[in-house]
mmCIF file of C-alpha atoms in Angstrom:
data_model
loop_
_atom_site.group_PDB
_atom_site.id
_atom_site.type_symbol
_atom_site.label_atom_id
_atom_site.label_comp_id
_atom_site.label_asym_id
_atom_site.label_seq_id
_atom_site.Cartn_x
_atom_site.Cartn_y
_atom_site.Cartn_z
ATOM 1 C CA MET N 1 -15.898 16.712 -71.893
ATOM 2 C CA ARG N 2 -15.235 15.786 -68.296
ATOM 3 C CA THR N 3 -17.409 16.066 -65.419
ATOM 4 C CA PRO N 4 -15.923 17.360 -62.308
ATOM 5 C CA VAL N 5 -15.375 14.714 -59.543
ATOM 6 C CA THR N 6 -16.336 15.459 -56.105
ATOM 7 C CA GLN N 7 -14.110 14.560 -53.483
ATOM 8 C CA ARG N 8 -15.192 12.792 -50.514
ATOM 9 C CA GLY N 9 -13.396 12.442 -47.113
ATOM 10 C CA ILE N 10 -11.083 14.588 -45.285
ATOM 11 C CA THR N 11 -7.524 15.897 -46.179
ATOM 12 C CA LEU N 12 -4.346 15.459 -44.335
ATOM 13 C CA VAL N 13 -4.390 18.711 -42.756
ATOM 14 C CA GLU N 14 -8.104 18.454 -41.536
ATOM 15 C CA ALA N 15 -7.047 15.318 -39.860
ATOM 16 C CA ALA N 16 -4.102 16.780 -38.138
ATOM 17 C CA ILE N 17 -6.293 19.919 -36.890
ATOM 18 C CA VAL N 18 -8.700 17.290 -35.411
ATOM 19 C CA VAL N 19 -5.910 15.243 -33.714
ATOM 20 C CA ALA N 20 -4.474 18.490 -32.263
ATOM 21 C CA VAL N 21 -7.575 19.624 -30.892
ATOM 22 C CA ALA N 22 -8.462 16.222 -29.408
ATOM 23 C CA ALA N 23 -4.906 15.964 -27.703
ATOM 24 C CA VAL N 24 -5.247 19.517 -26.193
ATOM 25 C CA THR N 25 -8.843 18.402 -24.931
ATOM 26 C CA VAL N 26 -7.541 15.094 -23.368
ATOM 27 C CA THR N 27 -4.535 16.649 -21.856
ATOM 28 C CA SER N 28 -6.449 19.297 -20.105
ATOM 29 C CA ALA N 29 -9.048 16.925 -18.855
ATOM 30 C CA ALA N 30 -6.467 14.089 -17.660
ATOM 31 C CA PRO N 31 -6.072 16.138 -14.044
ATOM 32 C CA SER N 32 -9.458 16.361 -13.439
ATOM 33 C CA PHE N 33 -10.185 12.540 -14.377
ATOM 34 C CA HIS N 34 -7.211 11.570 -12.020
ATOM 35 C CA ARG N 35 -8.920 13.563 -9.162
ATOM 36 C CA PHE N 36 -12.254 12.000 -9.896
ATOM 37 C CA ILE N 37 -10.553 8.387 -9.798
ATOM 38 C CA GLU N 38 -8.924 9.223 -6.573
ATOM 39 C CA LYS N 39 -12.069 10.536 -5.119
ATOM 40 C CA GLN N 40 -14.156 7.365 -6.315
ATOM 41 C CA ARG N 41 -11.305 5.030 -4.534
ATOM 42 C CA LEU N 42 -11.304 7.186 -1.327
ATOM 43 C CA ASP N 43 -15.084 7.276 -1.160
ATOM 44 C CA GLY N 44 -15.051 3.360 -1.698
ATOM 45 C CA ALA N 45 -12.579 2.721 0.799
ATOM 46 C CA ALA N 46 -14.311 5.010 3.490
ATOM 47 C CA ALA N 47 -17.439 3.284 2.933
ATOM 48 C CA GLN N 48 -15.830 -0.188 3.563
ATOM 49 C CA LEU N 49 -14.270 1.003 6.600
ATOM 50 C CA ALA N 50 -17.370 2.439 8.025
ATOM 51 C CA THR N 51 -19.129 -0.971 7.101
ATOM 52 C CA ASP N 52 -16.390 -2.890 8.845
ATOM 53 C CA LEU N 53 -16.635 -0.929 12.061
ATOM 54 C CA ARG N 54 -20.441 -0.953 12.263
ATOM 55 C CA PHE N 55 -19.883 -4.992 11.471
ATOM 56 C CA ALA N 56 -17.579 -5.294 14.188
ATOM 57 C CA ARG N 57 -20.034 -3.712 16.655
ATOM 58 C CA ALA N 58 -23.015 -5.589 15.440
ATOM 59 C CA GLU N 59 -21.318 -8.975 15.475
ATOM 60 C CA ALA N 60 -19.832 -8.521 18.995
ATOM 61 C CA ILE N 61 -23.535 -7.993 19.992
ATOM 62 C CA ALA N 62 -24.749 -10.874 17.929
ATOM 63 C CA ARG N 63 -22.093 -13.186 19.293
ATOM 64 C CA ASN N 64 -22.299 -12.046 22.663
ATOM 65 C CA THR N 65 -18.859 -11.878 22.971
ATOM 66 C CA ALA N 66 -16.030 -9.143 23.021
ATOM 67 C CA LEU N 67 -14.776 -8.571 19.632
ATOM 68 C CA ARG N 68 -11.533 -6.264 18.736
ATOM 69 C CA PHE N 69 -11.066 -3.951 15.523
ATOM 70 C CA SER N 70 -7.175 -3.699 15.203
ATOM 71 C CA VAL N 71 -5.197 -1.450 12.766
ATOM 72 C CA GLN N 72 -1.736 -2.538 11.731
ATOM 73 C CA ALA N 73 0.837 -0.723 9.521
ATOM 74 C CA THR N 74 3.013 -2.960 7.843
ATOM 75 C CA PRO N 75 5.917 -2.619 5.081
ATOM 76 C CA TRP N 76 3.734 -3.399 2.266
ATOM 77 C CA GLY N 77 0.773 -1.233 3.541
ATOM 78 C CA GLY N 78 -1.445 -1.835 6.351
ATOM 79 C CA CYS N 79 -4.704 -3.987 7.134
ATOM 80 C CA HIS N 80 -7.471 -4.026 9.606
ATOM 81 C CA VAL N 81 -8.584 -7.046 11.492
ATOM 82 C CA ILE N 82 -11.809 -7.937 13.221
ATOM 83 C CA HIS N 83 -10.995 -10.624 15.584
ATOM 84 C CA SER N 84 -11.683 -12.168 19.275
ATOM 85 C CA GLY N 85 -8.955 -12.302 22.240
ATOM 86 C CA ALA N 86 -6.514 -9.588 23.304
ATOM 87 C CA ALA N 87 -5.347 -6.691 21.280
ATOM 88 C CA GLN N 88 -1.699 -8.260 20.042
ATOM 89 C CA GLN N 89 -2.880 -11.633 19.279
ATOM 90 C CA CYS N 90 -3.680 -11.112 15.408
ATOM 91 C CA ARG N 91 -1.295 -9.949 13.124
ATOM 92 C CA CYS N 92 -1.486 -9.146 9.381
ATOM 93 C CA ALA N 93 -0.142 -11.468 6.825
ATOM 94 C CA ALA N 94 1.075 -10.239 3.373
ATOM 95 C CA SER N 95 -1.507 -11.899 1.517
ATOM 96 C CA GLY N 96 -4.503 -13.937 2.983
ATOM 97 C CA PRO N 97 -6.104 -13.775 6.548
ATOM 98 C CA ALA N 98 -4.547 -12.445 9.702
ATOM 99 C CA VAL N 99 -2.636 -14.887 11.708
ATOM 100 C CA CYS N 100 -3.879 -15.352 15.354
ATOM 101 C CA ASP N 101 -2.198 -16.797 18.273
ATOM 102 C CA ALA N 102 -3.713 -19.056 21.136
ATOM 103 C CA ASP N 103 -7.492 -18.658 21.349
ATOM 104 C CA ALA N 104 -7.954 -15.387 19.223
ATOM 105 C CA ARG N 105 -10.026 -16.010 16.178
ATOM 106 C CA GLU N 106 -9.895 -13.855 12.838
ATOM 107 C CA ILE N 107 -13.289 -12.873 11.723
ATOM 108 C CA LYS N 108 -12.548 -10.574 8.914
ATOM 109 C CA THR N 109 -9.336 -9.074 7.508
ATOM 110 C CA VAL N 110 -9.117 -6.311 5.190
ATOM 111 C CA GLN N 111 -5.639 -5.316 3.387
ATOM 112 C CA TRP N 112 -4.646 -1.907 2.396
ATOM 113 C CA PRO N 113 -1.752 -2.366 -0.237
ATOM 114 C CA ALA N 114 0.400 0.719 -0.361
ATOM 115 C CA ARG N 115 0.213 0.283 -4.256
ATOM 116 C CA GLU N 116 -3.305 1.156 -4.367
ATOM 117 C CA GLY N 117 -2.571 5.056 -3.047
ATOM 118 C CA ILE N 118 -4.799 4.822 0.050
ATOM 119 C CA ALA N 119 -3.449 4.362 3.304
ATOM 120 C CA LEU N 120 -4.867 3.840 6.719
ATOM 121 C CA HIS N 121 -3.693 5.555 9.994
ATOM 122 C CA SER N 122 -5.057 5.228 13.409
ATOM 123 C CA ASN N 123 -4.694 7.007 16.763
ATOM 124 C CA VAL N 124 -5.410 3.645 18.415
ATOM 125 C CA THR N 125 -4.170 0.124 17.524
ATOM 126 C CA SER N 126 -7.245 -1.603 18.585
ATOM 127 C CA MET N 127 -10.578 -1.064 19.717
ATOM 128 C CA LEU N 128 -12.685 -3.293 21.980
ATOM 129 C CA PHE N 129 -16.485 -3.605 20.953
ATOM 130 C CA ASP N 130 -18.481 -4.699 24.420
ATOM 131 C CA PRO N 131 -21.194 -7.272 23.339
ATOM 132 C CA LEU N 132 -23.629 -6.116 26.317
ATOM 133 C CA HIS N 133 -23.860 -2.450 25.632
ATOM 134 C CA GLY N 134 -22.120 -2.165 21.905
ATOM 135 C CA THR N 135 -19.713 0.449 23.227
ATOM 136 C CA SER N 136 -16.099 1.015 22.092
ATOM 137 C CA THR N 137 -13.091 1.134 24.156
ATOM 138 C CA PRO N 138 -11.249 3.362 23.609
ATOM 139 C CA ALA N 139 -12.711 5.730 21.175
ATOM 140 C CA GLY N 140 -10.547 6.488 18.379
ATOM 141 C CA THR N 141 -10.228 8.470 14.872
ATOM 142 C CA LEU N 142 -9.034 6.373 11.741
ATOM 143 C CA ARG N 143 -7.877 8.365 8.862
ATOM 144 C CA LEU N 144 -7.976 7.269 5.214
ATOM 145 C CA VAL N 145 -5.346 9.340 3.258
ATOM 146 C CA ALA N 146 -5.068 9.145 -0.533
ATOM 147 C CA ALA N 147 -1.893 9.709 -2.480
ATOM 148 C CA SER N 148 -2.707 13.566 -2.879
ATOM 149 C CA GLY N 149 -3.420 13.977 0.775
ATOM 150 C CA ARG N 150 -6.878 14.132 0.551
ATOM 151 C CA THR N 151 -8.277 12.782 3.809
ATOM 152 C CA VAL N 152 -11.558 11.055 5.320
ATOM 153 C CA HIS N 153 -11.856 10.762 9.167
ATOM 154 C CA HIS N 154 -14.028 8.032 10.698
ATOM 155 C CA VAL N 155 -14.417 9.095 14.368
ATOM 156 C CA VAL N 156 -15.781 6.110 16.504
ATOM 157 C CA ASN N 157 -17.403 7.426 19.900
ATOM 158 C CA VAL N 158 -17.669 5.721 23.107
ATOM 159 C CA MET N 159 -20.803 4.571 22.213
ATOM 160 C CA GLY N 160 -19.404 2.483 19.321
ATOM 161 C CA ARG N 161 -21.170 4.567 16.745
ATOM 162 C CA VAL N 162 -19.243 5.846 13.524
ATOM 163 C CA ARG N 163 -19.216 9.283 11.841
ATOM 164 C CA ALA N 164 -17.088 10.200 8.757
ATOM 165 C CA CYS N 165 -16.210 13.653 8.031
ATOM 166 C CA SER N 166 -13.163 15.421 6.114
ATOM 167 C CA PRO N 167 -10.800 18.245 7.343
ATOM 168 C CA GLN N 168 -11.744 21.486 5.453
ATOM 169 C CA GLU N 169 -8.336 22.382 4.534
ATOM 170 C CA PRO N 170 -8.502 23.046 0.828
ATOM 171 C CA ALA N 171 -5.534 20.757 -0.147
ATOM 172 C CA ILE N 172 -6.957 17.908 1.977
ATOM 173 C CA ALA N 173 -10.846 18.099 1.950
ATOM 174 C CA VAL N 174 -12.878 15.705 0.120
ATOM 175 C CA PRO N 175 -16.106 17.111 -1.283
ATOM 176 C CA GLY N 176 -19.187 15.494 -0.013
ATOM 177 C CA TYR N 177 -18.367 14.891 3.844
ATOM 178 C CA ARG N 178 -19.158 17.277 6.507
ATOM 179 C CA ALA N 179 -16.467 19.432 8.206
ATOM 180 C CA CYS N 180 -14.317 17.654 11.097
#
């Protein structure tokens, strides 16, 4: 007499059902995951920009010399440069530090390559931080824009202070920022 053999494992049909359920779950979660990654990149870029603006102001005071925060758009993306000298004396290079003319000195350069999906826009090309009072001339708004259109603004007032906010239009609002 034969004893019945118990079968272990799963059948091909059961495996196919599990794969189908997993595929549906992954495809429904992918857009949310993409938005999450984009928000993390935008938050990181916003934190870096705010830190660099505060650094430019503090460094001007510490060095007792006027420093500029210049923003430039380039064919490969854009950059911002913290430097001494006149507004147009430092230019972004495709790779590496900025190129400065005459007596201007580059202190810090940050590149914003277009391939990373975050663009930097500004209503001013250069802000001068005064070493005596820490003020900014002119005041300005710098915008970080993700590929989806989500936007974070950094408003620099005449006192040189930075405030981050996001427009509250549903298509471009970034959660976690106050309304602009």
